[in-house]
Short mmCIF file of N, CA and C in Angstrom, two decimals:
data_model
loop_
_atom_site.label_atom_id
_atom_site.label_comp_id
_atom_site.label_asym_id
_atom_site.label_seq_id
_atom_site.Cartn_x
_atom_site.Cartn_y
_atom_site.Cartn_z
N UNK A 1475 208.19 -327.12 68.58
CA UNK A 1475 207.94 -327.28 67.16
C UNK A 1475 208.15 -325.96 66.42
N UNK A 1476 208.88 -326.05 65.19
CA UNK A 1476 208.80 -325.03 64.33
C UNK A 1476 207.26 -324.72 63.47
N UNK A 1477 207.35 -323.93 62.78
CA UNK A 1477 206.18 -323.33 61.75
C UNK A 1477 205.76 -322.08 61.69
N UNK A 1478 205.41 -321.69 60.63
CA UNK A 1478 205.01 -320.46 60.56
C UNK A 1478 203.73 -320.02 60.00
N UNK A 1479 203.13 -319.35 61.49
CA UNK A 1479 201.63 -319.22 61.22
C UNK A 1479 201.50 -317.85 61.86
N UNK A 1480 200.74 -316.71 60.80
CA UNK A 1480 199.87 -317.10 59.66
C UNK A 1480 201.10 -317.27 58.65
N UNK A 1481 200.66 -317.88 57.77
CA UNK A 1481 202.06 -318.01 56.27
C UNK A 1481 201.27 -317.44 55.27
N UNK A 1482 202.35 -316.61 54.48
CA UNK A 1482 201.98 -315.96 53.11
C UNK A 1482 202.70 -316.12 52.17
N UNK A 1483 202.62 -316.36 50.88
CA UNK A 1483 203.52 -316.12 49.26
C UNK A 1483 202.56 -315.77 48.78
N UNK A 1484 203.68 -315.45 47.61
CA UNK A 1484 202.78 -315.03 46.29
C UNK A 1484 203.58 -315.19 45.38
N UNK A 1485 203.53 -315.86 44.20
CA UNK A 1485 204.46 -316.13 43.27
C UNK A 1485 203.66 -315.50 41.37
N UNK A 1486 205.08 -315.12 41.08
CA UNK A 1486 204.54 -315.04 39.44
C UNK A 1486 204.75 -315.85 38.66
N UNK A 1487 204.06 -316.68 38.20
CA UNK A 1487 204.30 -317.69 37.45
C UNK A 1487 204.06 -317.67 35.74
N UNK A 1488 205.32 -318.74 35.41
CA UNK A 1488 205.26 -318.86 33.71
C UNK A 1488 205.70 -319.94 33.42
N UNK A 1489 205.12 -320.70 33.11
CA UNK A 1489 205.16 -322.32 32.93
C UNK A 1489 204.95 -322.89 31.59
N UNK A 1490 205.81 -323.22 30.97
CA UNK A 1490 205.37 -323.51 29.63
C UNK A 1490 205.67 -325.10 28.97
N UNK A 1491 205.38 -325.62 28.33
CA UNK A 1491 205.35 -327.23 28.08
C UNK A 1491 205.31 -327.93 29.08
N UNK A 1492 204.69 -327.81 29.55
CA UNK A 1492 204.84 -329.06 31.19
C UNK A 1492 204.08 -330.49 30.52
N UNK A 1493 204.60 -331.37 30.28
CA UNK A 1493 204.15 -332.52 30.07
C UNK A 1493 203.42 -333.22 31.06
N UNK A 1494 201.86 -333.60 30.24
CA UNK A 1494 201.26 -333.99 31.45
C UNK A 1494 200.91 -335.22 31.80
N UNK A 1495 201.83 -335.80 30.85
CA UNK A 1495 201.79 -337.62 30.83
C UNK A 1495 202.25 -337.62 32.48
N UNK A 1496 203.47 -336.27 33.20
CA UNK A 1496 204.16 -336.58 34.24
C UNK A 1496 203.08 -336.48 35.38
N UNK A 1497 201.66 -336.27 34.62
CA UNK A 1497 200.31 -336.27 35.91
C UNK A 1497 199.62 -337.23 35.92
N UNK A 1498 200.32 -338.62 34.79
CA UNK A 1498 199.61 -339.61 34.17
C UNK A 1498 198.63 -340.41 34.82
N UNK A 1499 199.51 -340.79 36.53
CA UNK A 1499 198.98 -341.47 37.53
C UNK A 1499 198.11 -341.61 38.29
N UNK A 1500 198.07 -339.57 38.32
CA UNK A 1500 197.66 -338.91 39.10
C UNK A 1500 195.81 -339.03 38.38
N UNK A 1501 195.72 -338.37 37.09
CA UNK A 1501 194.98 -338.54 36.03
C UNK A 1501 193.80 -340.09 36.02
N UNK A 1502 194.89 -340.97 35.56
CA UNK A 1502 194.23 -342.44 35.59
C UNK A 1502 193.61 -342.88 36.72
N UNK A 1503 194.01 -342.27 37.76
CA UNK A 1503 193.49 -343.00 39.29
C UNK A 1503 192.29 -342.47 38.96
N UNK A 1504 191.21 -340.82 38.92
CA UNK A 1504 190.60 -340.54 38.78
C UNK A 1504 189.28 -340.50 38.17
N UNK A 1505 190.11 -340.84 36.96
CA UNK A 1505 189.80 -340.90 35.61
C UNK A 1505 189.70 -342.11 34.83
N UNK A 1506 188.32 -342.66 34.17
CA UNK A 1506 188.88 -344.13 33.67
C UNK A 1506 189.28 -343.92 31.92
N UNK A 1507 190.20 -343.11 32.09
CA UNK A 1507 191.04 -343.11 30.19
C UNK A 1507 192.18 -343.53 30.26
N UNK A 1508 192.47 -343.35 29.41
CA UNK A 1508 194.18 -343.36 29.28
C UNK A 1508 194.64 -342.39 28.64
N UNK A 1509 195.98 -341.26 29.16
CA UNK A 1509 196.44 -340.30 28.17
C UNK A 1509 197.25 -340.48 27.80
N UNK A 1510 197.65 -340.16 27.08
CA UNK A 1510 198.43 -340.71 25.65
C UNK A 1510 199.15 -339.30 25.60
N UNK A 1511 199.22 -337.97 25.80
CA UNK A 1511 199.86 -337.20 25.55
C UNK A 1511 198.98 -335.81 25.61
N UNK A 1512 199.85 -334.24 25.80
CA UNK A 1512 199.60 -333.49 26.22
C UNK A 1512 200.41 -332.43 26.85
N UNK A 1513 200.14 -330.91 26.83
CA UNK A 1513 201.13 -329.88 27.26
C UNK A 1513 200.31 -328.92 27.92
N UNK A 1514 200.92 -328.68 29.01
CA UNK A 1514 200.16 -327.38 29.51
C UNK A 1514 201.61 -326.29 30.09
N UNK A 1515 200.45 -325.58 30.02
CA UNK A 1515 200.98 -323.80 30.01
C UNK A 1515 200.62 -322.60 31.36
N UNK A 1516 201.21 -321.66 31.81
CA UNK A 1516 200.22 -321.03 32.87
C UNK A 1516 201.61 -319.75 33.11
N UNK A 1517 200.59 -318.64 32.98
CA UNK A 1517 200.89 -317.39 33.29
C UNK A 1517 200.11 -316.12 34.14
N UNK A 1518 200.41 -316.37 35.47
CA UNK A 1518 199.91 -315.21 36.28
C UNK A 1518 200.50 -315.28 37.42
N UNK A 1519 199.54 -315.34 38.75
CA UNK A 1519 199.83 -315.08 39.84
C UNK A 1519 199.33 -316.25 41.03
N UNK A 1520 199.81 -316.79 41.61
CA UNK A 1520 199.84 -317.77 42.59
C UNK A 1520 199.96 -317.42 43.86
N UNK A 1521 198.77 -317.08 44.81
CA UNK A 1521 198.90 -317.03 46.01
C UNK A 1521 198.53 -317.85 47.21
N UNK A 1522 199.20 -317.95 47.92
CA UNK A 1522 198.58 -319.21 49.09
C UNK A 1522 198.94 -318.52 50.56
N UNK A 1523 198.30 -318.89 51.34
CA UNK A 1523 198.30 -318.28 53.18
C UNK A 1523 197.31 -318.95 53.80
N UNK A 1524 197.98 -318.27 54.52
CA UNK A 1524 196.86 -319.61 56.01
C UNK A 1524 196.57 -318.71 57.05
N UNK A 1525 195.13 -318.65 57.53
CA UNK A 1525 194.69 -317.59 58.36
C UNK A 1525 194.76 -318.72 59.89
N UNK A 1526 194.28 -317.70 60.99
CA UNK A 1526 194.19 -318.20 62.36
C UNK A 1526 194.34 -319.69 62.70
N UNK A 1527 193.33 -319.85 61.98
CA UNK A 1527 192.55 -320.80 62.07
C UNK A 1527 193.46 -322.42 61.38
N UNK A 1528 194.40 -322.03 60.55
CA UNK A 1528 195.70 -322.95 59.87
C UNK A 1528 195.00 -323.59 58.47
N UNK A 1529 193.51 -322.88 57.83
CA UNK A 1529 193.42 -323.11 56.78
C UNK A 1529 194.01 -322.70 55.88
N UNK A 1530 194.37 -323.67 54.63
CA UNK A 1530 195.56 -322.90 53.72
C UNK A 1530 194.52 -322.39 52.43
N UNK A 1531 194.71 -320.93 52.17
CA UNK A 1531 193.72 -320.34 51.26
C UNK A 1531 194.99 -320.05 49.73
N UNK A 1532 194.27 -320.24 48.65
CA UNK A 1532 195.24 -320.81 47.52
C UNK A 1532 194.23 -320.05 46.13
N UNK A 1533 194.63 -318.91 45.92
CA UNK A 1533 194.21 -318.34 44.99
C UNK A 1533 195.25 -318.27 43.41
N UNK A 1534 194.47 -317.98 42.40
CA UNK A 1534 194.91 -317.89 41.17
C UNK A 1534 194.12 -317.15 39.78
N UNK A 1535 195.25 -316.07 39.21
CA UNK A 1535 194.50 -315.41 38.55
C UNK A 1535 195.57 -314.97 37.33
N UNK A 1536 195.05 -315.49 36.25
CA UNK A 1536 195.90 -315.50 34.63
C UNK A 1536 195.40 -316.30 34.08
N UNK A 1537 196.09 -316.70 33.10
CA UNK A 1537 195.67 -317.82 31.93
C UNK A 1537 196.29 -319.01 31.81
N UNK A 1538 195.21 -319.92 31.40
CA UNK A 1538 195.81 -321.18 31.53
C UNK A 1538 195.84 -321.59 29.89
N UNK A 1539 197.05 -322.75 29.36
CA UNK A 1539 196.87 -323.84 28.46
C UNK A 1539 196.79 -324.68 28.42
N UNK A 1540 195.99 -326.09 27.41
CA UNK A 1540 196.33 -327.02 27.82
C UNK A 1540 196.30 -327.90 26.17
N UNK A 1541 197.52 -328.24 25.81
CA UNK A 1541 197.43 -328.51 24.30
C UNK A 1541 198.17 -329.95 23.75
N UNK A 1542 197.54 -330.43 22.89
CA UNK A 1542 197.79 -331.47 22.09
C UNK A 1542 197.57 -332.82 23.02
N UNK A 1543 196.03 -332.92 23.80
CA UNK A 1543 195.85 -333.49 24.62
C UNK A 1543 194.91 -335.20 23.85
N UNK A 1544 195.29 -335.63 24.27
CA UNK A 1544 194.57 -337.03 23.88
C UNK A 1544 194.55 -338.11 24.97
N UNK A 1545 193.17 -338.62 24.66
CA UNK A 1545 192.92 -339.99 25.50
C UNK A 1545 192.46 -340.62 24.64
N UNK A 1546 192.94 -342.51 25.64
CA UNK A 1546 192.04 -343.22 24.43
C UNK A 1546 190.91 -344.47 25.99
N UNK A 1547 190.06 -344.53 25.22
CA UNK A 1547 188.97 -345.31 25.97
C UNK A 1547 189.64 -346.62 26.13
N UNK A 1548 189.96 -347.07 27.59
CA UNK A 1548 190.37 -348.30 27.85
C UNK A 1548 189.75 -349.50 27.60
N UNK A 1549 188.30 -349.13 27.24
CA UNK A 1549 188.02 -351.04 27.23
C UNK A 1549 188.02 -351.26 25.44
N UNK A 1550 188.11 -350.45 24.84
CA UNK A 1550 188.16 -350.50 23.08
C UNK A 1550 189.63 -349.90 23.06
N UNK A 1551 189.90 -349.06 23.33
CA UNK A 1551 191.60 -348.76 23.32
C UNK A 1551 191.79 -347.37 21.97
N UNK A 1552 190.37 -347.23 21.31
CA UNK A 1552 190.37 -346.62 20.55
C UNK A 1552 190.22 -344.93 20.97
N UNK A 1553 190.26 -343.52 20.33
CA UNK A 1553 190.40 -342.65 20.77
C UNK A 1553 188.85 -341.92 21.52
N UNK A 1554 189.53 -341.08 22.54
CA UNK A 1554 188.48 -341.03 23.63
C UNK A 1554 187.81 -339.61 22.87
N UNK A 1555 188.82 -338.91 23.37
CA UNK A 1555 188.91 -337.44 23.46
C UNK A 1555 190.48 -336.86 22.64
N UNK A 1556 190.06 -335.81 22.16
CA UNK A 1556 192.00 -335.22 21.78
C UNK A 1556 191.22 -333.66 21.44
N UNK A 1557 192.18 -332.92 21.77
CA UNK A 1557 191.57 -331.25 21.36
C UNK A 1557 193.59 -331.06 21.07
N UNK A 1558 193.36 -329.84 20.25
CA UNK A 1558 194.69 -329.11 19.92
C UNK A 1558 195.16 -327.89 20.96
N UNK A 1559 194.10 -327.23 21.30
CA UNK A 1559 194.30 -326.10 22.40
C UNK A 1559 192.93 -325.74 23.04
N UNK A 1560 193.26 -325.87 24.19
CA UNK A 1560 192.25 -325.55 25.11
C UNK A 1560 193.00 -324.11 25.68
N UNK A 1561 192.36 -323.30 26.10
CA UNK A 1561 192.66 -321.94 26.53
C UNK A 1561 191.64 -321.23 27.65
N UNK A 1562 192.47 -320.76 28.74
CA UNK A 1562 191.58 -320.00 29.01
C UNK A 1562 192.09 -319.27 29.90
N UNK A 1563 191.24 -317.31 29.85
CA UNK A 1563 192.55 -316.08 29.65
C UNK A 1563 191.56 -315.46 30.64
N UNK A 1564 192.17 -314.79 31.82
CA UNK A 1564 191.86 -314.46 32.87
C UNK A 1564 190.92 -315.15 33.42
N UNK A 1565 191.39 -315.95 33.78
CA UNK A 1565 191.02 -317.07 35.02
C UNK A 1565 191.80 -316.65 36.04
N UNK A 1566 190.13 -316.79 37.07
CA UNK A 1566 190.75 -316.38 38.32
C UNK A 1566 189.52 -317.37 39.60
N UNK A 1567 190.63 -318.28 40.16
CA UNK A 1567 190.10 -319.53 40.73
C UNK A 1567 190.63 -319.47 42.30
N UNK A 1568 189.47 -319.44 43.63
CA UNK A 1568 190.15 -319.54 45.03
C UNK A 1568 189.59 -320.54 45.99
N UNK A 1569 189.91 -321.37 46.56
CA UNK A 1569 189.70 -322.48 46.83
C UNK A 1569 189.04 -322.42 48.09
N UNK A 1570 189.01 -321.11 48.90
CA UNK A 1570 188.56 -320.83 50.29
C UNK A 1570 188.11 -319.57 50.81
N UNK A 1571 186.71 -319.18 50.24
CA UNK A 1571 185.73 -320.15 49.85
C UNK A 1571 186.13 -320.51 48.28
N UNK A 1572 184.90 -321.16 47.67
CA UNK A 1572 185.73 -321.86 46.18
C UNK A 1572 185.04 -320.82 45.46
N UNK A 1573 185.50 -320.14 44.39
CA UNK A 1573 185.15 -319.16 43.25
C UNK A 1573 185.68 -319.46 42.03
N UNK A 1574 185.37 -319.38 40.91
CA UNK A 1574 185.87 -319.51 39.90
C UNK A 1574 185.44 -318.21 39.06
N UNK A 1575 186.20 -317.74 37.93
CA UNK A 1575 185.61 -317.16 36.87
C UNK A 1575 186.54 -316.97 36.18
N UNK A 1576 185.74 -317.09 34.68
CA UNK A 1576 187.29 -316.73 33.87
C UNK A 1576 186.32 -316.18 32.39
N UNK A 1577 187.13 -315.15 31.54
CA UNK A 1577 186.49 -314.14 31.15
C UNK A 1577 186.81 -314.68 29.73
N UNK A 1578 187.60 -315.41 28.99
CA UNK A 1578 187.50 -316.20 27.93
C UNK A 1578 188.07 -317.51 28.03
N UNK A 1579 187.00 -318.78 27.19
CA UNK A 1579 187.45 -319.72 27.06
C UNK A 1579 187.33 -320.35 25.16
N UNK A 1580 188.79 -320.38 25.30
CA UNK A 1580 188.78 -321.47 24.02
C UNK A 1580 188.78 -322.36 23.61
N UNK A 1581 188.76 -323.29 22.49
CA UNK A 1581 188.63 -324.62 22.14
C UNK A 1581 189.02 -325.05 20.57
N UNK A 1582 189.99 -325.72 19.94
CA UNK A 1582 190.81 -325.47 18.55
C UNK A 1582 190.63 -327.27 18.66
N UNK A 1583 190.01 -327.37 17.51
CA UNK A 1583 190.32 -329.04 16.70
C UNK A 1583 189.77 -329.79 18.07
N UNK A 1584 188.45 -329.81 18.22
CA UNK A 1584 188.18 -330.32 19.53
C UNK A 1584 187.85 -332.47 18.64
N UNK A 1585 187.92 -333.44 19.30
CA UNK A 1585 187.66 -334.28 18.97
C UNK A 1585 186.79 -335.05 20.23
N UNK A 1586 185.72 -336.00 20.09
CA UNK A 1586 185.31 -336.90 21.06
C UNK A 1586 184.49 -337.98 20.38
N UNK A 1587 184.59 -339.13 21.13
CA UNK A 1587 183.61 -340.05 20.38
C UNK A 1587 182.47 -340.40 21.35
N UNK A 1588 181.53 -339.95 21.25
CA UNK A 1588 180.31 -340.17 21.82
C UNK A 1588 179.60 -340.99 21.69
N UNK A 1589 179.30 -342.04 22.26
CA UNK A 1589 178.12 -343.29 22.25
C UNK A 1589 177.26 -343.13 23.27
N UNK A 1590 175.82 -343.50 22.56
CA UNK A 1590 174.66 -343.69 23.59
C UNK A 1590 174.55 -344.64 23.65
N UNK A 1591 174.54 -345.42 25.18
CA UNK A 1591 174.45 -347.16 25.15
C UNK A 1591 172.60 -347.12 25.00
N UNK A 1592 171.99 -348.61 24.92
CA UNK A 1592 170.57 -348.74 24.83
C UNK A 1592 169.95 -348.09 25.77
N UNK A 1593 171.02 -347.50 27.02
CA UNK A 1593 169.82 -347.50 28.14
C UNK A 1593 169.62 -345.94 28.47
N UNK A 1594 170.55 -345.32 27.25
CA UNK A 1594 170.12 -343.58 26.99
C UNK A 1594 171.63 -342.87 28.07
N UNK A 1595 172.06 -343.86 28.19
CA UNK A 1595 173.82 -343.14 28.81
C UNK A 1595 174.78 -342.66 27.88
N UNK A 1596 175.69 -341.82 28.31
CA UNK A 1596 176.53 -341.50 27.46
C UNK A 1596 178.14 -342.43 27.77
N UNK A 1597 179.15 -342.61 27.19
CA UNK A 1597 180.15 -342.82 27.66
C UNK A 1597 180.74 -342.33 28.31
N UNK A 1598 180.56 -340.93 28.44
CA UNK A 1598 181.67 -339.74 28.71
C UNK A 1598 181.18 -339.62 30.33
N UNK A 1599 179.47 -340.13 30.40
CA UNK A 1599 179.31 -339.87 31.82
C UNK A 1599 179.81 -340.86 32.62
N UNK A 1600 180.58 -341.91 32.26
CA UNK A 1600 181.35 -343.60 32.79
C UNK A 1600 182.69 -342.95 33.33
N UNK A 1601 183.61 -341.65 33.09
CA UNK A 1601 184.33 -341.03 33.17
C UNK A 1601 185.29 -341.29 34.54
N UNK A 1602 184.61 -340.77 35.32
CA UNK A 1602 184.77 -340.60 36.85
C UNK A 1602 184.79 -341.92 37.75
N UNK A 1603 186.12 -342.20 38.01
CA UNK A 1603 186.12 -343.50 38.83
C UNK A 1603 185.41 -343.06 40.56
N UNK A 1604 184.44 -344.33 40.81
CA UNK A 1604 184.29 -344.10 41.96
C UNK A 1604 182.72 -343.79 41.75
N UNK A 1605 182.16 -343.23 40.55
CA UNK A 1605 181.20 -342.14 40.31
C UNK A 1605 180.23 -343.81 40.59
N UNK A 1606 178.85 -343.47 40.75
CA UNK A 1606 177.83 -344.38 40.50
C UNK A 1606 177.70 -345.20 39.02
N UNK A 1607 178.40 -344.53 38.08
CA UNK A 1607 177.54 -344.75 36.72
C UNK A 1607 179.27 -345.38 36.43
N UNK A 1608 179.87 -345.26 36.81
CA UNK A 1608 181.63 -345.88 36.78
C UNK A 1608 181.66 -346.89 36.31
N UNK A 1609 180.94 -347.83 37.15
CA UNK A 1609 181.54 -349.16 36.36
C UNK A 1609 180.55 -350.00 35.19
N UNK A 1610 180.97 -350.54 34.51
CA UNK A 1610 180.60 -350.77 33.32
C UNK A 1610 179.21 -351.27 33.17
N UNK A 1611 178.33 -351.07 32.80
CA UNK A 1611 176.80 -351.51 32.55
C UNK A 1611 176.99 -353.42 32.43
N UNK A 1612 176.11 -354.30 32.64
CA UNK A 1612 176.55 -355.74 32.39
C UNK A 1612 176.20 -355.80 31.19
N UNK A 1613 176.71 -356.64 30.52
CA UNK A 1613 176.09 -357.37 28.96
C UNK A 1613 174.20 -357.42 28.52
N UNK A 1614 174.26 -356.65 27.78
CA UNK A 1614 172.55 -357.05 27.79
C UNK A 1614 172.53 -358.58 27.55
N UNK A 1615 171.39 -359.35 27.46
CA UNK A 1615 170.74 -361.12 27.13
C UNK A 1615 171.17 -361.22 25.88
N UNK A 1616 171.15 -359.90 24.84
CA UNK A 1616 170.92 -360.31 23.56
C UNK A 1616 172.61 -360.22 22.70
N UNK A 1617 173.65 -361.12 22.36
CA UNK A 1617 174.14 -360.54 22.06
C UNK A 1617 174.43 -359.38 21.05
N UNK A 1618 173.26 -359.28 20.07
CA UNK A 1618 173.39 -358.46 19.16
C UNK A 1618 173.13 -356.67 19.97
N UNK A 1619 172.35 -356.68 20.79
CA UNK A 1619 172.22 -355.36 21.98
C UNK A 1619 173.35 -354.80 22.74
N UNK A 1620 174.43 -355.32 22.44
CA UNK A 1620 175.83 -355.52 23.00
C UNK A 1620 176.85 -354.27 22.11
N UNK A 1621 176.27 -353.75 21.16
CA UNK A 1621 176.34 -352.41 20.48
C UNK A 1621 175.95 -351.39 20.78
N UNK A 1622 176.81 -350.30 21.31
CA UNK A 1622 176.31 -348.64 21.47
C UNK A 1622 174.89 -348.95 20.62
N UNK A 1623 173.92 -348.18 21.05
CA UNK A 1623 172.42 -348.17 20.47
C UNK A 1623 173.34 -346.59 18.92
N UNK A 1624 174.03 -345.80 19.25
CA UNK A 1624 174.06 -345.11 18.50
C UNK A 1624 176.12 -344.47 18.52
N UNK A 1625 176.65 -344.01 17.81
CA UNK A 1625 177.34 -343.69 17.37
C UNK A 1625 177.78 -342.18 16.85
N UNK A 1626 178.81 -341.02 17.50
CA UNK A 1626 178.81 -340.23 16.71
C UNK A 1626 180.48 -339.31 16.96
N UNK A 1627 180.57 -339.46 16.12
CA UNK A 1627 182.40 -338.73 16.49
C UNK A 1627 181.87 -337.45 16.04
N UNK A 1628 182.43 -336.31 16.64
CA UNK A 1628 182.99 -335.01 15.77
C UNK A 1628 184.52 -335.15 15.69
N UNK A 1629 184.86 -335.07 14.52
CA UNK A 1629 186.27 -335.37 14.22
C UNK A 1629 187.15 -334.03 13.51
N UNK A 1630 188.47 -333.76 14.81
CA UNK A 1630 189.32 -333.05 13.95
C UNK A 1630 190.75 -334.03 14.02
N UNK A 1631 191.46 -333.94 13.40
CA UNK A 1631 192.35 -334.22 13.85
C UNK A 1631 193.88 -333.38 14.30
N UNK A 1632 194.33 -333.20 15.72
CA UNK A 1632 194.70 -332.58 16.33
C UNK A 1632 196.25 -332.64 16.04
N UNK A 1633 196.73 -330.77 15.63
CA UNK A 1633 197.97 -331.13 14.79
C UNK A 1633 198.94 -330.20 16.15
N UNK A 1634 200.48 -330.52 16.40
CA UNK A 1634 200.99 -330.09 17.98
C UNK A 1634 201.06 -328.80 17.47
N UNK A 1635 200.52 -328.09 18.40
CA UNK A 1635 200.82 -326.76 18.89
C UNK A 1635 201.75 -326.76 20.40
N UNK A 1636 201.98 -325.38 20.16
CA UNK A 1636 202.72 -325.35 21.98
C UNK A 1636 201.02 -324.06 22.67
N UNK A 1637 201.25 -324.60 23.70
CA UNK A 1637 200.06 -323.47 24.42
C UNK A 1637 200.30 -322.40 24.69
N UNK A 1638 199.63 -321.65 24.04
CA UNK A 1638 199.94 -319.87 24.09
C UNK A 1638 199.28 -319.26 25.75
N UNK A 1639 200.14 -318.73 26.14
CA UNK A 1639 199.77 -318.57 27.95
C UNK A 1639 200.08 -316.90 27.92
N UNK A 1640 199.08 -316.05 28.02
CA UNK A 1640 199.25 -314.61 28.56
C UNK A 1640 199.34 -313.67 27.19
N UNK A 1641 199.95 -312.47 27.46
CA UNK A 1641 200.36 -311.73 25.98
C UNK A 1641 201.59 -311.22 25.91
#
């Protein structure tokens, strides 16, 4: 057999408009939204290797974008989430062991629609397929109880930018 162990790269990376409808699948399996559209961005350094042992260790350190992103809530179809630019500038993330940190994060024209059902849940925590709280609460007895107990958008509305990645 071929292979090469230990293995090392390191790449510099600059990635700009990556459409992430092309993660759409990937996204929805996860995730119970639908995206509707979105761009991301990324400028730094990409390293990956594999010690003795054939674990592959996968570090990263620069800035990320992620812009003109929108979902819409599948069982109303109406809008979930949408932000204009999400940002965030020296990030530095390693998967083995797992670390994260990143030294600014931004947020431009953020949008979400938040409902509290009667029973003090949020929507946003229904999110995560698979999760406990995933699948849909049943119908209360009453149909009039059959309404979010409460209601609240913060509303921008999100105009395209491209994602600004590095300086």
């Amino acid at each position: 057999p071929y292979g090469m162990q230990p293995f090392s790269a390191a790449f510099d990376v600059r990635a700009i408009d990556l459409p992430l409808l092309a993660a759409k699948p990937l996204i929805e399996r996860e995730a119970n939204l639908t995206l509707t559209g979105g761009t991301a961005g990324a400028r730094g350094k990409l390293e990956a290797s594999t010690g003795d042992g054939g674990a592959v260790r996968v570090t990263w350190s620069g800035d990320v974008a992620i812009a003109n992103v929108e979902a819409l809530d599948p069982p109303t179809g109406g809008r979930l989430f949408a932000w204009r630019a999400l940002g965030f500038e020296k990030l530095k993330v390693r998967n083995e062991p797992f670390e994260a940190a990143v030294e600014t994060v931004s947020l431009a024209d953020f949008y979400a629609r938040l409902i509290v059902y009667a029973d003090g849940t949020l929507n946003l925590a229904k999110l995560a397929r698979g999760a406990p709280d995933a699948a849909p609460a049943p119908p209360p007895a009453k149909p009039a109880a059959a309404k979010p107990a409460a209601t609240k958008a913060l509303a921008a509305k999100p105009a395209p930018v491209k994602p600004r990645v590095g300086t």
